[in-house]
PDB file of C-alpha atoms and ligand atoms in Angstrom:
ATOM      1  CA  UNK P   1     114.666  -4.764 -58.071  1.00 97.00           C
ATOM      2  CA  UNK P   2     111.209  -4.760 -59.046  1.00 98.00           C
ATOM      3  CA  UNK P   3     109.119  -5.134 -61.894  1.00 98.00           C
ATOM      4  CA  UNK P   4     105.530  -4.112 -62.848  1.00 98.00           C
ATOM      5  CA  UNK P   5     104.334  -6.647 -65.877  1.00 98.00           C
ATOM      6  CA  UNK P   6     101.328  -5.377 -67.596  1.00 98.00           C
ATOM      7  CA  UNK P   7      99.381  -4.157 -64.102  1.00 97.00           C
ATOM      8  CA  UNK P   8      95.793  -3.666 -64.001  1.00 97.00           C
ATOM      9  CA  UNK P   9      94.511  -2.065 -61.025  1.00 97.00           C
ATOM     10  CA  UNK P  10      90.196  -1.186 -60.927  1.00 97.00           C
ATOM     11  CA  UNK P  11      88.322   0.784 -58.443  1.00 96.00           C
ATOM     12  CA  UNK P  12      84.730  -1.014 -58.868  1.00 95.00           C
ATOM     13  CA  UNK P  13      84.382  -1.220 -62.763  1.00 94.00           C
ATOM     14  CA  UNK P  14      86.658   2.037 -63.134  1.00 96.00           C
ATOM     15  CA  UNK P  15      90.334   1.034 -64.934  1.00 97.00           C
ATOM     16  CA  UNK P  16      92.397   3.444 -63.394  1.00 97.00           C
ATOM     17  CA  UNK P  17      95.818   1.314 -64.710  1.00 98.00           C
ATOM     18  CA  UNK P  18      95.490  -0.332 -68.418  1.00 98.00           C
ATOM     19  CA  UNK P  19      98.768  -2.226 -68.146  1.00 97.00           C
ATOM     20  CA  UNK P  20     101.264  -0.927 -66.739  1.00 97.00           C
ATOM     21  CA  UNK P  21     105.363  -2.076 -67.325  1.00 98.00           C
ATOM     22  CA  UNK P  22     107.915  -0.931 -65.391  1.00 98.00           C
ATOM     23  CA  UNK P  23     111.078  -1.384 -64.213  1.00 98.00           C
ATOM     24  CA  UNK P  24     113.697  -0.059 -61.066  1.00 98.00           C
ATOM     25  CA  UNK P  25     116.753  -1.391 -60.900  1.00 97.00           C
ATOM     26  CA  UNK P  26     118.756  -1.015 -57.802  1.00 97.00           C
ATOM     27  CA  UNK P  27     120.160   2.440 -56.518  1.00 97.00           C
ATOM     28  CA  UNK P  28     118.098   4.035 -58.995  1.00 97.00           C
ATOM     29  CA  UNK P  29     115.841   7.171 -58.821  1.00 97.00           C
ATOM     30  CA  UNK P  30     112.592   6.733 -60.837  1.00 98.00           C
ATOM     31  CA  UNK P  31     110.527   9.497 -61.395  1.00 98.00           C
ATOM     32  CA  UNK P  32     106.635   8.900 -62.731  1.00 97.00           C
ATOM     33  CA  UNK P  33     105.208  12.399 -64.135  1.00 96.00           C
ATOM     34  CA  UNK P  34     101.719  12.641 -65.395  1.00 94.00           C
ATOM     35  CA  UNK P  35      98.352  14.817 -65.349  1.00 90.00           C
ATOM     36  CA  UNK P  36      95.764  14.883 -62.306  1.00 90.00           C
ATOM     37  CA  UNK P  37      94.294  11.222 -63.059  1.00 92.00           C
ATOM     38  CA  UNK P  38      96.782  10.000 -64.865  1.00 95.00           C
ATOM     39  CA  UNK P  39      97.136   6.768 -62.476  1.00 96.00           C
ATOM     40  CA  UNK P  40     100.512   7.687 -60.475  1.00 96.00           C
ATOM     41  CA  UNK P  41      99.063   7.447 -56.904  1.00 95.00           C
ATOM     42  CA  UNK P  42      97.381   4.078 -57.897  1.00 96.00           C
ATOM     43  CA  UNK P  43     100.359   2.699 -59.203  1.00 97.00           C
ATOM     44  CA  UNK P  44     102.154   3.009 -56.078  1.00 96.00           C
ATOM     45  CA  UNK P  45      99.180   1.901 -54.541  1.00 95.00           C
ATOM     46  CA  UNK P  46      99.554  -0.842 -56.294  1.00 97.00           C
ATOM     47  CA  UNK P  47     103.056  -1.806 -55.528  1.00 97.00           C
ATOM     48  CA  UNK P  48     102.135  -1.426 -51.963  1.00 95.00           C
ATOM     49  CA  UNK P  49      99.236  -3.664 -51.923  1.00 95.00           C
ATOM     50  CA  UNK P  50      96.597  -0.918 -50.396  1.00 94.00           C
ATOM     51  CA  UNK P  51      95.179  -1.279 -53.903  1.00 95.00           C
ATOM     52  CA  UNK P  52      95.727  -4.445 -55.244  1.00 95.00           C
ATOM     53  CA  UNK P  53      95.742  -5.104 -58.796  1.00 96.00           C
ATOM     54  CA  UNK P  54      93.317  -7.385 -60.656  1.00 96.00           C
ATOM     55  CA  UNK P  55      95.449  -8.368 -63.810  1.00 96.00           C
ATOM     56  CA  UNK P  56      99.334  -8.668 -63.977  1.00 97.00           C
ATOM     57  CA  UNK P  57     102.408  -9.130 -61.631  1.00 97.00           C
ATOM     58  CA  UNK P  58     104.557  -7.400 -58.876  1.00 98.00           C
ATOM     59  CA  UNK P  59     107.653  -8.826 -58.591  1.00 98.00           C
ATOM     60  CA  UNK P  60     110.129  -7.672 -56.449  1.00 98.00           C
ATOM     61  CA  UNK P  61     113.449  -8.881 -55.783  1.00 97.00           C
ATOM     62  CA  UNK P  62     112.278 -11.798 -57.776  1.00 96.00           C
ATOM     63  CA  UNK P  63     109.348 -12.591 -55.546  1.00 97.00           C
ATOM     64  CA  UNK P  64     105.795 -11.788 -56.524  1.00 97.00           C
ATOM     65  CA  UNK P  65     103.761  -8.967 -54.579  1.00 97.00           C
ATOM     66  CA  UNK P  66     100.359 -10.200 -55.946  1.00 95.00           C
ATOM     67  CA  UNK P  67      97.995 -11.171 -52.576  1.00 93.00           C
ATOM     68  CA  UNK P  68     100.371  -9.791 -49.985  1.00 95.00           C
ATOM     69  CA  UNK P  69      98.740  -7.760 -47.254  1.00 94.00           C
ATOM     70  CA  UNK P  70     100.273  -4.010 -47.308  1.00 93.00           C
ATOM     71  CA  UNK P  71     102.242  -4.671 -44.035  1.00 89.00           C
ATOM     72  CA  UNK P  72     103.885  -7.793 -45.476  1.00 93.00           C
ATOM     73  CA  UNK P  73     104.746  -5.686 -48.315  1.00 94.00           C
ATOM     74  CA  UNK P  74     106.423  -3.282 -45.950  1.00 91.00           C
ATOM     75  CA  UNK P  75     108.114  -6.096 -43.999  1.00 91.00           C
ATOM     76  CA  UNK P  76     109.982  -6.989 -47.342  1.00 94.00           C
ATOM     77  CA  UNK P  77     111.392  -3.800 -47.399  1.00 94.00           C
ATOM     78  CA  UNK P  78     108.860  -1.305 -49.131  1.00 96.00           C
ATOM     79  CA  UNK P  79     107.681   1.702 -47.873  1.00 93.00           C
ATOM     80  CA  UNK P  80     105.495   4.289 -48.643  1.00 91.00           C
ATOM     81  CA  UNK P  81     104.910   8.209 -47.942  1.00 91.00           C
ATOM     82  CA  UNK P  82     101.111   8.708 -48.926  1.00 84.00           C
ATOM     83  CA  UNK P  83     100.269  11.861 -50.860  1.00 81.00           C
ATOM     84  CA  UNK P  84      98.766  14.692 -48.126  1.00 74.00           C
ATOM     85  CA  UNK P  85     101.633  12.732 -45.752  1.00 73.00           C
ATOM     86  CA  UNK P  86      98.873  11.679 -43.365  1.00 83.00           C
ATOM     87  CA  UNK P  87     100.889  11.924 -40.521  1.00 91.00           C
ATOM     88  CA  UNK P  88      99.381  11.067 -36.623  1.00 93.00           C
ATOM     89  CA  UNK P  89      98.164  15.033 -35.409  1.00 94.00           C
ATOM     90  CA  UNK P  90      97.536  14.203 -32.011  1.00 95.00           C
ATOM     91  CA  UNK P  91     101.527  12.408 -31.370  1.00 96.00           C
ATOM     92  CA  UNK P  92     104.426  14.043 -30.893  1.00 97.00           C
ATOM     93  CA  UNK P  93     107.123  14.072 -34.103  1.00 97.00           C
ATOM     94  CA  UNK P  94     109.352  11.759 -31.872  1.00 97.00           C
ATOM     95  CA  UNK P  95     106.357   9.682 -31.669  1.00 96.00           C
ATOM     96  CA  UNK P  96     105.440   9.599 -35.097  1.00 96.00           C
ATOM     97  CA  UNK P  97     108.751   9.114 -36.361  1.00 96.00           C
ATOM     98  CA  UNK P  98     108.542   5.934 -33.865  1.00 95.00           C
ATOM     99  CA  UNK P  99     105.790   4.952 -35.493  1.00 93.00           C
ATOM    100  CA  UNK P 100     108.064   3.710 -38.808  1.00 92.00           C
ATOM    101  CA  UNK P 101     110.095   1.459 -37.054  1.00 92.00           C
ATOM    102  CA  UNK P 102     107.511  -0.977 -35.296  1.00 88.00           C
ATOM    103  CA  UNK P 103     108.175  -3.826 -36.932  1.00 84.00           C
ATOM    104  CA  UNK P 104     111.982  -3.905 -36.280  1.00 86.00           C
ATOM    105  CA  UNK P 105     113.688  -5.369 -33.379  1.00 89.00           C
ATOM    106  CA  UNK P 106     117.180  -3.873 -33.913  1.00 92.00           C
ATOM    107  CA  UNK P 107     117.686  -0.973 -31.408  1.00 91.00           C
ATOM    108  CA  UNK P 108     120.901  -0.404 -31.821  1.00 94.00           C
ATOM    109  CA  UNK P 109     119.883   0.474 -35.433  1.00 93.00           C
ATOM    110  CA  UNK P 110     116.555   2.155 -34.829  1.00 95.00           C
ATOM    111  CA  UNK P 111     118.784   4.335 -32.857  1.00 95.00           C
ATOM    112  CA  UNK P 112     121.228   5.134 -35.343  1.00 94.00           C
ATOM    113  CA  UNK P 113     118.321   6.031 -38.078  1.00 94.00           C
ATOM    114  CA  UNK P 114     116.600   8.164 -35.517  1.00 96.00           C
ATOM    115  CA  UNK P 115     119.906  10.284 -35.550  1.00 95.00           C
ATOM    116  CA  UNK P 116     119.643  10.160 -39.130  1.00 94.00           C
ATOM    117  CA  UNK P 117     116.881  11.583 -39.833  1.00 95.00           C
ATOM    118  CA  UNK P 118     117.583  14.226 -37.448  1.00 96.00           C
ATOM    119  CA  UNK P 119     120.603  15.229 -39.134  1.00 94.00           C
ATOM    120  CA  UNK P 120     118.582  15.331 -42.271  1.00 92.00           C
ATOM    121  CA  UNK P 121     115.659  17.487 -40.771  1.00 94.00           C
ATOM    122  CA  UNK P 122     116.936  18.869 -37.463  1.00 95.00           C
ATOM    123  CA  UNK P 123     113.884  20.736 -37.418  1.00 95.00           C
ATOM    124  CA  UNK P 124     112.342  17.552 -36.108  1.00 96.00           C
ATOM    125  CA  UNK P 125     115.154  17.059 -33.469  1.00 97.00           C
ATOM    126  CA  UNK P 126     113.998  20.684 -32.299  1.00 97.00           C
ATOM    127  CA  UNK P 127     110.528  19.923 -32.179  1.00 96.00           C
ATOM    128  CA  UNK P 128     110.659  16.185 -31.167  1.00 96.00           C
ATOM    129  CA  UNK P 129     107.900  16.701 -28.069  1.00 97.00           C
ATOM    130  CA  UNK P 130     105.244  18.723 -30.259  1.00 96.00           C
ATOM    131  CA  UNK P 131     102.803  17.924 -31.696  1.00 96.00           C
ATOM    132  CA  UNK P 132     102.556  16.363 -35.222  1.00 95.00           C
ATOM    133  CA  UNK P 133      99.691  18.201 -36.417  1.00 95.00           C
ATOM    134  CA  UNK P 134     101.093  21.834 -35.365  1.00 95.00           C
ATOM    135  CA  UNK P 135     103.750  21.685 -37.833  1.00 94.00           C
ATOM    136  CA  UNK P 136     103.903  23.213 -40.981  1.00 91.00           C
ATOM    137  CA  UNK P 137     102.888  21.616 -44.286  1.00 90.00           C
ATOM    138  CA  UNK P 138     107.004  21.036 -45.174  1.00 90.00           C
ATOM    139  CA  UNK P 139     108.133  19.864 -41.651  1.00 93.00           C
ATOM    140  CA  UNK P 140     104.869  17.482 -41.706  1.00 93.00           C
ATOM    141  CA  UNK P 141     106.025  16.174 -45.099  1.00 92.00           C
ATOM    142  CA  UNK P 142     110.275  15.774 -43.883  1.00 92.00           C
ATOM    143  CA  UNK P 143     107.762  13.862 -40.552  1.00 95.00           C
ATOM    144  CA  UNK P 144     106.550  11.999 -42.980  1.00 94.00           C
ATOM    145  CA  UNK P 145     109.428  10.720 -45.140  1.00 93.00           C
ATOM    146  CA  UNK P 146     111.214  10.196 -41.541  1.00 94.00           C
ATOM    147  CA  UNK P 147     108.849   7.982 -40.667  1.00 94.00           C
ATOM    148  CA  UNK P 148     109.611   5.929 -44.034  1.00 92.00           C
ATOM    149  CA  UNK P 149     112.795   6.084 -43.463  1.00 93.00           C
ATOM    150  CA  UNK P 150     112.708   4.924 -39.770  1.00 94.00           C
ATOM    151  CA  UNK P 151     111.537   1.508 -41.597  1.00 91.00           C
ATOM    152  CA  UNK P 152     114.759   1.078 -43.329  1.00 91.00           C
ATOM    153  CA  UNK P 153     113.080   0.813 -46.921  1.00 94.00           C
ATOM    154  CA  UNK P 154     114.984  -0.900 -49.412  1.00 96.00           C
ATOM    155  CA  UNK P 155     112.427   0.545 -51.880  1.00 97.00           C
ATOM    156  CA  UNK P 156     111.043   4.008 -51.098  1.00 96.00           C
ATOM    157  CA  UNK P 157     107.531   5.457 -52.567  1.00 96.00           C
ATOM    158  CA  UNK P 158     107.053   9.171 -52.905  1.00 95.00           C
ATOM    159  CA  UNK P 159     104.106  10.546 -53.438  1.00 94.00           C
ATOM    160  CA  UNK P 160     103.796  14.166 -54.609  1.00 93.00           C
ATOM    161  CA  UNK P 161     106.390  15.321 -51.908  1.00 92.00           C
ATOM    162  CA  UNK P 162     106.283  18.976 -53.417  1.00 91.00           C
ATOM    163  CA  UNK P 163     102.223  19.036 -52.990  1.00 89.00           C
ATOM    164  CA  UNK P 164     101.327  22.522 -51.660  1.00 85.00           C
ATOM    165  CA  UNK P 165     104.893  23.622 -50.540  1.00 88.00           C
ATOM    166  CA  UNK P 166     106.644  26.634 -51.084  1.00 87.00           C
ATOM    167  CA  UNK P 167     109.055  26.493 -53.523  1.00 89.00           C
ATOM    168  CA  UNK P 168     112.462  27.216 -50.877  1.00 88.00           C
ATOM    169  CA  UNK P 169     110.363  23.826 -48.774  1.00 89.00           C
ATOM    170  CA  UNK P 170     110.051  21.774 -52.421  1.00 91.00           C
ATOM    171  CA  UNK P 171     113.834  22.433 -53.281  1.00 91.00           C
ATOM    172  CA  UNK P 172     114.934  21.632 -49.807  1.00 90.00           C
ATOM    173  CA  UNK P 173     112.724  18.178 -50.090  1.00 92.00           C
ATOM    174  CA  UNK P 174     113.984  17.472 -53.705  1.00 94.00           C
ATOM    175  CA  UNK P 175     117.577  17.973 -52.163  1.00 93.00           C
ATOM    176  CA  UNK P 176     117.070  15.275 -49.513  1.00 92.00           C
ATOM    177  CA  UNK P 177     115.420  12.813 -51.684  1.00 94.00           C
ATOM    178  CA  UNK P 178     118.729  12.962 -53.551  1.00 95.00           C
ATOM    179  CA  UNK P 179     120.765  12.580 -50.432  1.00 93.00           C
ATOM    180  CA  UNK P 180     118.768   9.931 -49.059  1.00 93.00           C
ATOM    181  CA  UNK P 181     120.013   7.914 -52.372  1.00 95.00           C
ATOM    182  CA  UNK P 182     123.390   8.899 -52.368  1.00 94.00           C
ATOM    183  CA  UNK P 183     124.205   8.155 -48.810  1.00 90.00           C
ATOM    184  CA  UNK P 184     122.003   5.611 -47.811  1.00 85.00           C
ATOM    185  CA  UNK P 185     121.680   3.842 -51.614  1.00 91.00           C
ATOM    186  CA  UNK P 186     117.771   3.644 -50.860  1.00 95.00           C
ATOM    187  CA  UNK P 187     116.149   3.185 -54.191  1.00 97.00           C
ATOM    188  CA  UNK P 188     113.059   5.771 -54.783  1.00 98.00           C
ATOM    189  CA  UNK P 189     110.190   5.882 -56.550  1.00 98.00           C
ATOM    190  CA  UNK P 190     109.081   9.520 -57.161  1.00 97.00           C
ATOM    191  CA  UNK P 191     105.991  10.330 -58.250  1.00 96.00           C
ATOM    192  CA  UNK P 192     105.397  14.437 -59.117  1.00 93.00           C
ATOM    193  CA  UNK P 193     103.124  16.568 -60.619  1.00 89.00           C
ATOM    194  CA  UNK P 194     106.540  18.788 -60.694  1.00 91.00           C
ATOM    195  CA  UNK P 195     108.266  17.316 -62.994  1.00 94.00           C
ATOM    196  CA  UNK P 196     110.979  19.590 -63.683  1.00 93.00           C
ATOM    197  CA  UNK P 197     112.156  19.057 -60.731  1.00 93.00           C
ATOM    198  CA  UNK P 198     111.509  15.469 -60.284  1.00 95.00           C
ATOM    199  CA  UNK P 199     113.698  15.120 -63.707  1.00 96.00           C
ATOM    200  CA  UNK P 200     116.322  16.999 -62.227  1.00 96.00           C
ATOM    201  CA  UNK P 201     116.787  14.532 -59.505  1.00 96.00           C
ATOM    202  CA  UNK P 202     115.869  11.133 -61.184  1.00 97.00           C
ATOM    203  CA  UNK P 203     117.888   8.843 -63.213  1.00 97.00           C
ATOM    204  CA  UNK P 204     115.141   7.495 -65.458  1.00 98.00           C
ATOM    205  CA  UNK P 205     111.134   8.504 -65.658  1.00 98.00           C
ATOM    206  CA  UNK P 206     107.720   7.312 -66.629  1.00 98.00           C
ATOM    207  CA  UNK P 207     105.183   9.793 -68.355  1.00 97.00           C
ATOM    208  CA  UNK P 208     101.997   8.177 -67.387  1.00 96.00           C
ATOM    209  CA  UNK P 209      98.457   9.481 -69.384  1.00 96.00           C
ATOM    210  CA  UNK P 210      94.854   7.999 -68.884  1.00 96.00           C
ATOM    211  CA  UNK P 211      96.120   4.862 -66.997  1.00 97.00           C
ATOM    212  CA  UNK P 212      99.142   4.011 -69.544  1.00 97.00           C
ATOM    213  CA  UNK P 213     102.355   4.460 -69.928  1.00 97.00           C
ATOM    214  CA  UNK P 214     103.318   7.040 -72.724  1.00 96.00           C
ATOM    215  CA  UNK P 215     106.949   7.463 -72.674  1.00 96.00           C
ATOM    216  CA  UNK P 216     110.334   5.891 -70.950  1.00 97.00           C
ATOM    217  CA  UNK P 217     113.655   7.152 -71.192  1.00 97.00           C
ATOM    218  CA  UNK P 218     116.317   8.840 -69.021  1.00 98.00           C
ATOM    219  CA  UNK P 219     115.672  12.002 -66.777  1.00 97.00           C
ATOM    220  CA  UNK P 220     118.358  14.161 -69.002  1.00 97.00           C
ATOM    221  CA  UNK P 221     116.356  13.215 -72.508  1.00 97.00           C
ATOM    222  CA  UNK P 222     112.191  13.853 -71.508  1.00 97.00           C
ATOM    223  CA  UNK P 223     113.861  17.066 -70.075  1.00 96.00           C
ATOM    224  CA  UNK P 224     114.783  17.772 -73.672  1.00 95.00           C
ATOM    225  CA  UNK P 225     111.638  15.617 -75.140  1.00 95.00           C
ATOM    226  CA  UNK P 226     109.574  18.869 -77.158  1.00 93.00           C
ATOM    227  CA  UNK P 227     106.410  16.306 -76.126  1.00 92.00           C
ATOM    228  CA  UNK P 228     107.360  16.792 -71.933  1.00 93.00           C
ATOM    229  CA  UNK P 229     108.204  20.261 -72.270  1.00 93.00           C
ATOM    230  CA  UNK P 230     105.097  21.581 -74.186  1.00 91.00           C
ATOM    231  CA  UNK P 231     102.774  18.992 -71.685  1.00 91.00           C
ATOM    232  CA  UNK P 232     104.314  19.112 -68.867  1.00 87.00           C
ATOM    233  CA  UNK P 233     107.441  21.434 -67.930  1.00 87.00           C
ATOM    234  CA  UNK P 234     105.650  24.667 -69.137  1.00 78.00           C
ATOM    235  CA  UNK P 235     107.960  25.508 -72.199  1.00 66.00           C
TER     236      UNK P 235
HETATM  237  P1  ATP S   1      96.539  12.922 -58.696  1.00 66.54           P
HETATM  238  O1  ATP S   1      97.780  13.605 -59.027  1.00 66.54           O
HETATM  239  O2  ATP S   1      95.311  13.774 -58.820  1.00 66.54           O
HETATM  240  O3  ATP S   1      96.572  12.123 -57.417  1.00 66.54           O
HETATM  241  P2  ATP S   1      96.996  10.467 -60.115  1.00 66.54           P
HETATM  242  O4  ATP S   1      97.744  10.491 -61.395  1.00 66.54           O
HETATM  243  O5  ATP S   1      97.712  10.045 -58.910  1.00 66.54           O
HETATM  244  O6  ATP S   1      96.325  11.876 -59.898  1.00 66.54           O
HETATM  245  P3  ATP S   1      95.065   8.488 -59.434  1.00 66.54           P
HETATM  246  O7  ATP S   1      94.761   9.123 -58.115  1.00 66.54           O
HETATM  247  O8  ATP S   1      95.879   7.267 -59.444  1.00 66.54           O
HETATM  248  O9  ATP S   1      95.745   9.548 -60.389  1.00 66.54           O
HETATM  249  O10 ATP S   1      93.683   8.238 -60.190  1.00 66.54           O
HETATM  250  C1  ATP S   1      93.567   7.476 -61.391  1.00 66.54           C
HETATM  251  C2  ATP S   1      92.110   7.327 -61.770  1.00 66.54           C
HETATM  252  O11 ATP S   1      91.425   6.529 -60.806  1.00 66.54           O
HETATM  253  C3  ATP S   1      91.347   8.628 -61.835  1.00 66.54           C
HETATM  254  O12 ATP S   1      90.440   8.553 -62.915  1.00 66.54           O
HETATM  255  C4  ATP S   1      90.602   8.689 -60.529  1.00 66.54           C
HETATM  256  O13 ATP S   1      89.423   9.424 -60.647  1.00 66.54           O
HETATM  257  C5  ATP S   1      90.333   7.231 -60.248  1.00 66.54           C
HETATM  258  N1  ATP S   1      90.279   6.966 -58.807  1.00 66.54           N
HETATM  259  C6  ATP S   1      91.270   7.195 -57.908  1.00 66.54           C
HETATM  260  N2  ATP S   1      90.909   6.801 -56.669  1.00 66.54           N
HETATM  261  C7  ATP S   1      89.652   6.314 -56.789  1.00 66.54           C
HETATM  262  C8  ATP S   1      88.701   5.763 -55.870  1.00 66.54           C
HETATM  263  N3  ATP S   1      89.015   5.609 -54.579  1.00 66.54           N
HETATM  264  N4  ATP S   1      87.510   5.388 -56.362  1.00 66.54           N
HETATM  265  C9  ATP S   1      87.199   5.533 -57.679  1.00 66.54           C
HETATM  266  N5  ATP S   1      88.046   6.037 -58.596  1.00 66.54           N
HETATM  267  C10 ATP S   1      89.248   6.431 -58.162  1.00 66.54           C
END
């Protein structure tokens, strides 16, 4: 479904990605793990053209990404939860959850996702006319992965979900993000500074250091890879 070939993405005359491959295939959970730095937030940046990359190609479903305009990128069925969710304080969570579907036309199906991700996070149905910003940090982050969701993503990006939750919130997140691929067959693109978790829920991962990628395999093995565990589960 898409493919990173040897991405190189700058800020000024900073490299923050040194060529980059990677692949998600369809239905698939991805999870890319790494340090503070490491490059995780600019590689979805760079799939989602807010920071487009100066060397390489996006190609998804076939078609490249390379000089699309981030709301294109959305049109063709990518979207993306920011890290710190960045959700609108001042509108209401019915409001900001509208906010995800504005560039569809099909009601009848804007109103069936709506009741989707109510049943997901009835939380939000509670507290549909209140204010975005006077929620807590974990119903501002299930706001913001509604709102994603509202767009009908073929291709969802996660970033850091579990930053600054408790851990009942970040099992409770990881637990949807699982759902939402089950049921819905959304394919997600996780990137976590938790990785135990994140392996738990993903089908393959990425290990990401200094702007490269380190390591690929499935979830189940860099669980068990002495190298993950000593970096980067804690054991
Ligand atoms: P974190 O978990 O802290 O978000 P990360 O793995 O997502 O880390 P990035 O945010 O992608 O890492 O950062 C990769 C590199 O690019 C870092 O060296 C960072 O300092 C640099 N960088 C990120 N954003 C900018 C920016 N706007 N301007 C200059 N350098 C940046």
């Amino acid at each position: 479904m898409l493919e990173l070939r040897n991405i190189s993405t700058y800020y000024g005359n900073i490299q923050a990605l040194k060529g980059i491959d990677l692949t998600i295939d369809r239905g698939e959970i991805i999870t890319l793990i790494g340090a503070n730095g490491a490059g995780k937030s600019t590689t979805l940046m760079s799939i989602s053209g807010v920071v487009p990359p100066r060397d390489g190609d996006i190609l998804f479903e076939g078609e490249s990404l390379l000089g699309m305009d981030p709301d294109r990128i959305v049109g063709k069925g990518i979207s993306q939860v920011p890290e710190g969710r960045r959700i609108f304080p001042h509108l209401t969570v019915r409001e900001n959850i509208d906010m995800g579907a504005l560039l569809r036309r099909d009601r009848e199906g804007i109103k069936r996702d709506l009741e989707y991700v109510y049943s997901l996070f009835p939380i939000l149905a509670e507290r549909r006319g209140q204010a975005g910003g006077t929620l807590s940090g974990g119903e501002q982050q299930m706001l913001a992965i509604s709102r994603a969701i509202m767009a009908r993503p073929k291709l969802l990006l996660l970033d850091e979900p579990s930053l600054g939750l408790a851990p009942l919130i970040v099992q409770q997140i990881f637990e949807i993000i699982s759902q939402i691929n089950s049921e819905n067959g959304t394919t997600i693109f996780l990137v976590e500074q938790n990785a135990n978790q994140a392996l738990k829920v993903a089908h393959r991962g990425y290990v990401m250091e200094n702007g490269r990628i380190t390591l690929a395999d499935a979830a189940s093995r860099l669980l068990e890879n002495p190298e993950v565990k000593a970096a980067y589960l804690g054991v």
